[in-house]
Amino acid sequence: MSLYHAWAQKELTLTYTSGKSYNPKALARINSFLRDYQTGQVHRIDPKLLDILWVIQQEMGCKGVYSVVSAFRSPQTNRKLQRTTSGVASHSLHMEGRAIDIKFSGVNLAQVRQCAMALQTGGVGYYPKSGFVHLDTGDYRTW
Ligand SMILES: [Zn+2]
């Protein structure tokens, strides 16, 4: 899977699972890659979130790259965002490493959302004005 981090302007390509078990080294790299770049804090990222990304990519049938807008957020960063951006929850799953805001290169945002909703797993938030889809490993819900 390939991820591009819009904030850090870095790209990461790796195999995080064999299909049977997760690769701990790859997960550690992902934790670091998806850290809070404002504070430098690293948090465990829920591997199920990666599974969701992977399945959506397969469903869309294309070899694009995910562009990450925001993944793990420290409480400080989340508070800062709450002050400047509308729609930021105070107990965001971003703070637990269970949420990611993304877009997918070469794919219409609405299509990414549609694929995510078809999975009926986790939260799917649609932010067309900001240009990303929010995905998390909480209960299935959409907004
Ligand atoms: Zn989000």
JSON list of C-alpha atoms and ligand atoms in Angstrom, two decimals:
[
{"chain": "A", "resi": 1, "resn": "MET", "atom": "CA", "xyz": [0.00, 0.00, 0.00]},
{"chain": "A", "resi": 2, "resn": "SER", "atom": "CA", "xyz": [1.17, 3.50, -0.77]},
{"chain": "A", "resi": 3, "resn": "LEU", "atom": "CA", "xyz": [0.47, 6.53, 1.37]},
{"chain": "A", "resi": 4, "resn": "TYR", "atom": "CA", "xyz": [1.44, 10.11, 0.69]},
{"chain": "A", "resi": 5, "resn": "HIS", "atom": "CA", "xyz": [1.38, 12.51, 3.60]},
{"chain": "A", "resi": 6, "resn": "ALA", "atom": "CA", "xyz": [0.24, 15.93, 2.43]},
{"chain": "A", "resi": 7, "resn": "TRP", "atom": "CA", "xyz": [1.53, 17.70, 5.54]},
{"chain": "A", "resi": 8, "resn": "ALA", "atom": "CA", "xyz": [4.93, 16.05, 5.67]},
{"chain": "A", "resi": 9, "resn": "GLN", "atom": "CA", "xyz": [5.18, 15.78, 1.86]},
{"chain": "A", "resi": 10, "resn": "LYS", "atom": "CA", "xyz": [6.54, 12.27, 2.19]},
{"chain": "A", "resi": 11, "resn": "GLU", "atom": "CA", "xyz": [5.53, 8.99, 0.61]},
{"chain": "A", "resi": 12, "resn": "LEU", "atom": "CA", "xyz": [5.58, 5.54, 2.17]},
{"chain": "A", "resi": 13, "resn": "THR", "atom": "CA", "xyz": [5.08, 2.26, 0.34]},
{"chain": "A", "resi": 14, "resn": "LEU", "atom": "CA", "xyz": [5.08, -0.98, 2.28]},
{"chain": "A", "resi": 15, "resn": "THR", "atom": "CA", "xyz": [3.44, -4.33, 2.87]},
{"chain": "A", "resi": 16, "resn": "TYR", "atom": "CA", "xyz": [1.86, -4.15, 6.29]},
{"chain": "A", "resi": 17, "resn": "THR", "atom": "CA", "xyz": [0.19, -7.55, 6.32]},
{"chain": "A", "resi": 18, "resn": "SER", "atom": "CA", "xyz": [0.64, -11.00, 4.86]},
{"chain": "A", "resi": 19, "resn": "GLY", "atom": "CA", "xyz": [-3.12, -11.46, 4.88]},
{"chain": "A", "resi": 20, "resn": "LYS", "atom": "CA", "xyz": [-2.79, -13.67, 7.95]},
{"chain": "A", "resi": 21, "resn": "SER", "atom": "CA", "xyz": [-0.82, -11.48, 10.31]},
{"chain": "A", "resi": 22, "resn": "TYR", "atom": "CA", "xyz": [0.38, -7.91, 10.51]},
{"chain": "A", "resi": 23, "resn": "ASN", "atom": "CA", "xyz": [4.03, -7.09, 10.03]},
{"chain": "A", "resi": 24, "resn": "PRO", "atom": "CA", "xyz": [5.08, -5.38, 13.30]},
{"chain": "A", "resi": 25, "resn": "LYS", "atom": "CA", "xyz": [7.99, -3.52, 11.69]},
{"chain": "A", "resi": 26, "resn": "ALA", "atom": "CA", "xyz": [5.72, -2.14, 8.99]},
{"chain": "A", "resi": 27, "resn": "LEU", "atom": "CA", "xyz": [3.14, -1.10, 11.58]},
{"chain": "A", "resi": 28, "resn": "ALA", "atom": "CA", "xyz": [5.83, 0.73, 13.55]},
{"chain": "A", "resi": 29, "resn": "ARG", "atom": "CA", "xyz": [6.80, 2.62, 10.38]},
{"chain": "A", "resi": 30, "resn": "ILE", "atom": "CA", "xyz": [3.16, 3.48, 9.76]},
{"chain": "A", "resi": 31, "resn": "ASN", "atom": "CA", "xyz": [2.74, 4.71, 13.35]},
{"chain": "A", "resi": 32, "resn": "SER", "atom": "CA", "xyz": [5.67, 7.02, 12.83]},
{"chain": "A", "resi": 33, "resn": "PHE", "atom": "CA", "xyz": [4.56, 8.10, 9.35]},
{"chain": "A", "resi": 34, "resn": "LEU", "atom": "CA", "xyz": [1.06, 8.96, 10.54]},
{"chain": "A", "resi": 35, "resn": "ARG", "atom": "CA", "xyz": [2.23, 10.81, 13.63]},
{"chain": "A", "resi": 36, "resn": "ASP", "atom": "CA", "xyz": [1.09, 14.25, 14.67]},
{"chain": "A", "resi": 37, "resn": "TYR", "atom": "CA", "xyz": [3.53, 16.40, 12.72]},
{"chain": "A", "resi": 38, "resn": "GLN", "atom": "CA", "xyz": [2.67, 19.50, 14.72]},
{"chain": "A", "resi": 39, "resn": "THR", "atom": "CA", "xyz": [3.88, 18.05, 18.02]},
{"chain": "A", "resi": 40, "resn": "GLY", "atom": "CA", "xyz": [5.92, 15.10, 16.77]},
{"chain": "A", "resi": 41, "resn": "GLN", "atom": "CA", "xyz": [3.93, 12.68, 18.95]},
{"chain": "A", "resi": 42, "resn": "VAL", "atom": "CA", "xyz": [3.69, 9.10, 17.70]},
{"chain": "A", "resi": 43, "resn": "HIS", "atom": "CA", "xyz": [0.66, 6.95, 18.56]},
{"chain": "A", "resi": 44, "resn": "ARG", "atom": "CA", "xyz": [-0.32, 3.42, 17.64]},
{"chain": "A", "resi": 45, "resn": "ILE", "atom": "CA", "xyz": [-2.49, 3.39, 14.52]},
{"chain": "A", "resi": 46, "resn": "ASP", "atom": "CA", "xyz": [-5.28, 0.81, 14.55]},
{"chain": "A", "resi": 47, "resn": "PRO", "atom": "CA", "xyz": [-4.33, -1.80, 11.90]},
{"chain": "A", "resi": 48, "resn": "LYS", "atom": "CA", "xyz": [-8.03, -2.18, 11.10]},
{"chain": "A", "resi": 49, "resn": "LEU", "atom": "CA", "xyz": [-7.88, 1.31, 9.68]},
{"chain": "A", "resi": 50, "resn": "LEU", "atom": "CA", "xyz": [-5.26, 0.08, 7.22]},
{"chain": "A", "resi": 51, "resn": "ASP", "atom": "CA", "xyz": [-7.48, -2.87, 6.33]},
{"chain": "A", "resi": 52, "resn": "ILE", "atom": "CA", "xyz": [-10.29, -0.46, 5.49]},
{"chain": "A", "resi": 53, "resn": "LEU", "atom": "CA", "xyz": [-7.97, 1.58, 3.26]},
{"chain": "A", "resi": 54, "resn": "TRP", "atom": "CA", "xyz": [-6.72, -1.56, 1.57]},
{"chain": "A", "resi": 55, "resn": "VAL", "atom": "CA", "xyz": [-10.20, -2.95, 0.84]},
{"chain": "A", "resi": 56, "resn": "ILE", "atom": "CA", "xyz": [-11.40, 0.39, -0.52]},
{"chain": "A", "resi": 57, "resn": "GLN", "atom": "CA", "xyz": [-8.40, 0.53, -2.82]},
{"chain": "A", "resi": 58, "resn": "GLN", "atom": "CA", "xyz": [-9.18, -2.99, -4.09]},
{"chain": "A", "resi": 59, "resn": "GLU", "atom": "CA", "xyz": [-12.84, -2.09, -4.60]},
{"chain": "A", "resi": 60, "resn": "MET", "atom": "CA", "xyz": [-11.93, 0.94, -6.66]},
{"chain": "A", "resi": 61, "resn": "GLY", "atom": "CA", "xyz": [-9.65, -1.25, -8.73]},
{"chain": "A", "resi": 62, "resn": "CYS", "atom": "CA", "xyz": [-6.94, 1.28, -9.24]},
{"chain": "A", "resi": 63, "resn": "LYS", "atom": "CA", "xyz": [-3.33, 1.68, -8.28]},
{"chain": "A", "resi": 64, "resn": "GLY", "atom": "CA", "xyz": [-3.50, 5.21, -6.98]},
{"chain": "A", "resi": 65, "resn": "VAL", "atom": "CA", "xyz": [-1.94, 6.58, -3.86]},
{"chain": "A", "resi": 66, "resn": "TYR", "atom": "CA", "xyz": [-3.74, 7.65, -0.73]},
{"chain": "A", "resi": 67, "resn": "SER", "atom": "CA", "xyz": [-3.05, 11.21, 0.19]},
{"chain": "A", "resi": 68, "resn": "VAL", "atom": "CA", "xyz": [-3.25, 11.68, 3.94]},
{"chain": "A", "resi": 69, "resn": "VAL", "atom": "CA", "xyz": [-4.59, 15.00, 5.17]},
{"chain": "A", "resi": 70, "resn": "SER", "atom": "CA", "xyz": [-4.67, 14.11, 8.87]},
{"chain": "A", "resi": 71, "resn": "ALA", "atom": "CA", "xyz": [-4.26, 10.90, 10.89]},
{"chain": "A", "resi": 72, "resn": "PHE", "atom": "CA", "xyz": [-3.21, 10.77, 14.55]},
{"chain": "A", "resi": 73, "resn": "ARG", "atom": "CA", "xyz": [-3.82, 14.03, 16.42]},
{"chain": "A", "resi": 74, "resn": "SER", "atom": "CA", "xyz": [-2.54, 14.79, 19.89]},
{"chain": "A", "resi": 75, "resn": "PRO", "atom": "CA", "xyz": [-5.04, 16.43, 22.25]},
{"chain": "A", "resi": 76, "resn": "GLN", "atom": "CA", "xyz": [-3.21, 19.76, 21.77]},
{"chain": "A", "resi": 77, "resn": "THR", "atom": "CA", "xyz": [-3.46, 19.62, 17.98]},
{"chain": "A", "resi": 78, "resn": "ASN", "atom": "CA", "xyz": [-7.09, 18.56, 18.16]},
{"chain": "A", "resi": 79, "resn": "ARG", "atom": "CA", "xyz": [-7.90, 21.52, 20.41]},
{"chain": "A", "resi": 80, "resn": "LYS", "atom": "CA", "xyz": [-6.07, 23.87, 18.06]},
{"chain": "A", "resi": 81, "resn": "LEU", "atom": "CA", "xyz": [-8.05, 22.48, 15.10]},
{"chain": "A", "resi": 82, "resn": "GLN", "atom": "CA", "xyz": [-11.32, 22.84, 17.00]},
{"chain": "A", "resi": 83, "resn": "ARG", "atom": "CA", "xyz": [-10.68, 26.53, 17.36]},
{"chain": "A", "resi": 84, "resn": "THR", "atom": "CA", "xyz": [-9.91, 27.09, 13.67]},
{"chain": "A", "resi": 85, "resn": "THR", "atom": "CA", "xyz": [-12.02, 24.48, 11.87]},
{"chain": "A", "resi": 86, "resn": "SER", "atom": "CA", "xyz": [-15.68, 23.59, 12.16]},
{"chain": "A", "resi": 87, "resn": "GLY", "atom": "CA", "xyz": [-16.79, 20.00, 12.60]},
{"chain": "A", "resi": 88, "resn": "VAL", "atom": "CA", "xyz": [-13.86, 18.82, 14.72]},
{"chain": "A", "resi": 89, "resn": "ALA", "atom": "CA", "xyz": [-15.09, 16.59, 17.56]},
{"chain": "A", "resi": 90, "resn": "SER", "atom": "CA", "xyz": [-13.58, 17.06, 21.02]},
{"chain": "A", "resi": 91, "resn": "HIS", "atom": "CA", "xyz": [-13.28, 13.31, 21.49]},
{"chain": "A", "resi": 92, "resn": "SER", "atom": "CA", "xyz": [-12.17, 12.58, 18.01]},
{"chain": "A", "resi": 93, "resn": "LEU", "atom": "CA", "xyz": [-11.10, 9.04, 17.07]},
{"chain": "A", "resi": 94, "resn": "HIS", "atom": "CA", "xyz": [-8.09, 10.79, 15.52]},
{"chain": "A", "resi": 95, "resn": "MET", "atom": "CA", "xyz": [-6.78, 11.08, 19.09]},
{"chain": "A", "resi": 96, "resn": "GLU", "atom": "CA", "xyz": [-6.89, 7.28, 19.44]},
{"chain": "A", "resi": 97, "resn": "GLY", "atom": "CA", "xyz": [-5.14, 6.55, 16.15]},
{"chain": "A", "resi": 98, "resn": "ARG", "atom": "CA", "xyz": [-8.40, 5.17, 14.81]},
{"chain": "A", "resi": 99, "resn": "ALA", "atom": "CA", "xyz": [-9.24, 7.77, 12.19]},
{"chain": "A", "resi": 100, "resn": "ILE", "atom": "CA", "xyz": [-7.75, 9.18, 9.00]},
{"chain": "A", "resi": 101, "resn": "ASP", "atom": "CA", "xyz": [-8.70, 11.96, 6.61]},
{"chain": "A", "resi": 102, "resn": "ILE", "atom": "CA", "xyz": [-7.72, 11.05, 3.07]},
{"chain": "A", "resi": 103, "resn": "LYS", "atom": "CA", "xyz": [-8.22, 11.47, -0.63]},
{"chain": "A", "resi": 104, "resn": "PHE", "atom": "CA", "xyz": [-7.19, 9.09, -3.39]},
{"chain": "A", "resi": 105, "resn": "SER", "atom": "CA", "xyz": [-5.19, 10.18, -6.42]},
{"chain": "A", "resi": 106, "resn": "GLY", "atom": "CA", "xyz": [-7.11, 9.97, -9.69]},
{"chain": "A", "resi": 107, "resn": "VAL", "atom": "CA", "xyz": [-10.40, 9.02, -8.05]},
{"chain": "A", "resi": 108, "resn": "ASN", "atom": "CA", "xyz": [-13.38, 11.26, -7.50]},
{"chain": "A", "resi": 109, "resn": "LEU", "atom": "CA", "xyz": [-13.91, 11.92, -3.81]},
{"chain": "A", "resi": 110, "resn": "ALA", "atom": "CA", "xyz": [-17.57, 10.88, -4.02]},
{"chain": "A", "resi": 111, "resn": "GLN", "atom": "CA", "xyz": [-16.47, 7.49, -5.36]},
{"chain": "A", "resi": 112, "resn": "VAL", "atom": "CA", "xyz": [-14.08, 6.96, -2.46]},
{"chain": "A", "resi": 113, "resn": "ARG", "atom": "CA", "xyz": [-16.94, 7.76, -0.11]},
{"chain": "A", "resi": 114, "resn": "GLN", "atom": "CA", "xyz": [-19.28, 5.38, -1.95]},
{"chain": "A", "resi": 115, "resn": "CYS", "atom": "CA", "xyz": [-16.80, 2.51, -1.68]},
{"chain": "A", "resi": 116, "resn": "ALA", "atom": "CA", "xyz": [-16.28, 3.22, 2.01]},
{"chain": "A", "resi": 117, "resn": "MET", "atom": "CA", "xyz": [-20.02, 3.28, 2.66]},
{"chain": "A", "resi": 118, "resn": "ALA", "atom": "CA", "xyz": [-20.50, 0.00, 0.80]},
{"chain": "A", "resi": 119, "resn": "LEU", "atom": "CA", "xyz": [-18.22, -1.70, 3.35]},
{"chain": "A", "resi": 120, "resn": "GLN", "atom": "CA", "xyz": [-20.64, -0.77, 6.15]},
{"chain": "A", "resi": 121, "resn": "THR", "atom": "CA", "xyz": [-17.85, -0.74, 8.66]},
{"chain": "A", "resi": 122, "resn": "GLY", "atom": "CA", "xyz": [-16.56, 2.21, 10.63]},
{"chain": "A", "resi": 123, "resn": "GLY", "atom": "CA", "xyz": [-17.39, 5.87, 10.24]},
{"chain": "A", "resi": 124, "resn": "VAL", "atom": "CA", "xyz": [-17.43, 7.61, 6.88]},
{"chain": "A", "resi": 125, "resn": "GLY", "atom": "CA", "xyz": [-17.47, 11.40, 6.81]},
{"chain": "A", "resi": 126, "resn": "TYR", "atom": "CA", "xyz": [-17.65, 13.36, 3.58]},
{"chain": "A", "resi": 127, "resn": "TYR", "atom": "CA", "xyz": [-15.97, 16.77, 3.39]},
{"chain": "A", "resi": 128, "resn": "PRO", "atom": "CA", "xyz": [-16.09, 17.78, -0.27]},
{"chain": "A", "resi": 129, "resn": "LYS", "atom": "CA", "xyz": [-15.25, 21.44, 0.44]},
{"chain": "A", "resi": 130, "resn": "SER", "atom": "CA", "xyz": [-12.13, 20.46, 2.34]},
{"chain": "A", "resi": 131, "resn": "GLY", "atom": "CA", "xyz": [-11.43, 17.76, -0.24]},
{"chain": "A", "resi": 132, "resn": "PHE", "atom": "CA", "xyz": [-11.20, 14.65, 1.88]},
{"chain": "A", "resi": 133, "resn": "VAL", "atom": "CA", "xyz": [-13.09, 11.67, 3.26]},
{"chain": "A", "resi": 134, "resn": "HIS", "atom": "CA", "xyz": [-12.83, 10.84, 6.97]},
{"chain": "A", "resi": 135, "resn": "LEU", "atom": "CA", "xyz": [-12.62, 7.12, 7.78]},
{"chain": "A", "resi": 136, "resn": "ASP", "atom": "CA", "xyz": [-12.47, 5.55, 11.22]},
{"chain": "A", "resi": 137, "resn": "THR", "atom": "CA", "xyz": [-12.75, 2.18, 12.95]},
{"chain": "A", "resi": 138, "resn": "GLY", "atom": "CA", "xyz": [-15.68, 3.14, 15.18]},
{"chain": "A", "resi": 139, "resn": "ASP", "atom": "CA", "xyz": [-19.26, 1.98, 14.64]},
{"chain": "A", "resi": 140, "resn": "TYR", "atom": "CA", "xyz": [-20.69, 2.19, 11.12]},
{"chain": "A", "resi": 141, "resn": "ARG", "atom": "CA", "xyz": [-22.15, 5.65, 10.63]},
{"chain": "A", "resi": 142, "resn": "THR", "atom": "CA", "xyz": [-22.08, 8.25, 7.90]},
{"chain": "A", "resi": 143, "resn": "TRP", "atom": "CA", "xyz": [-22.22, 12.01, 7.66]},
{"chain": "B", "resi": 1, "resn": "ZN", "atom": "ZN", "xyz": [-11.28, 13.04, 10.41]}
]
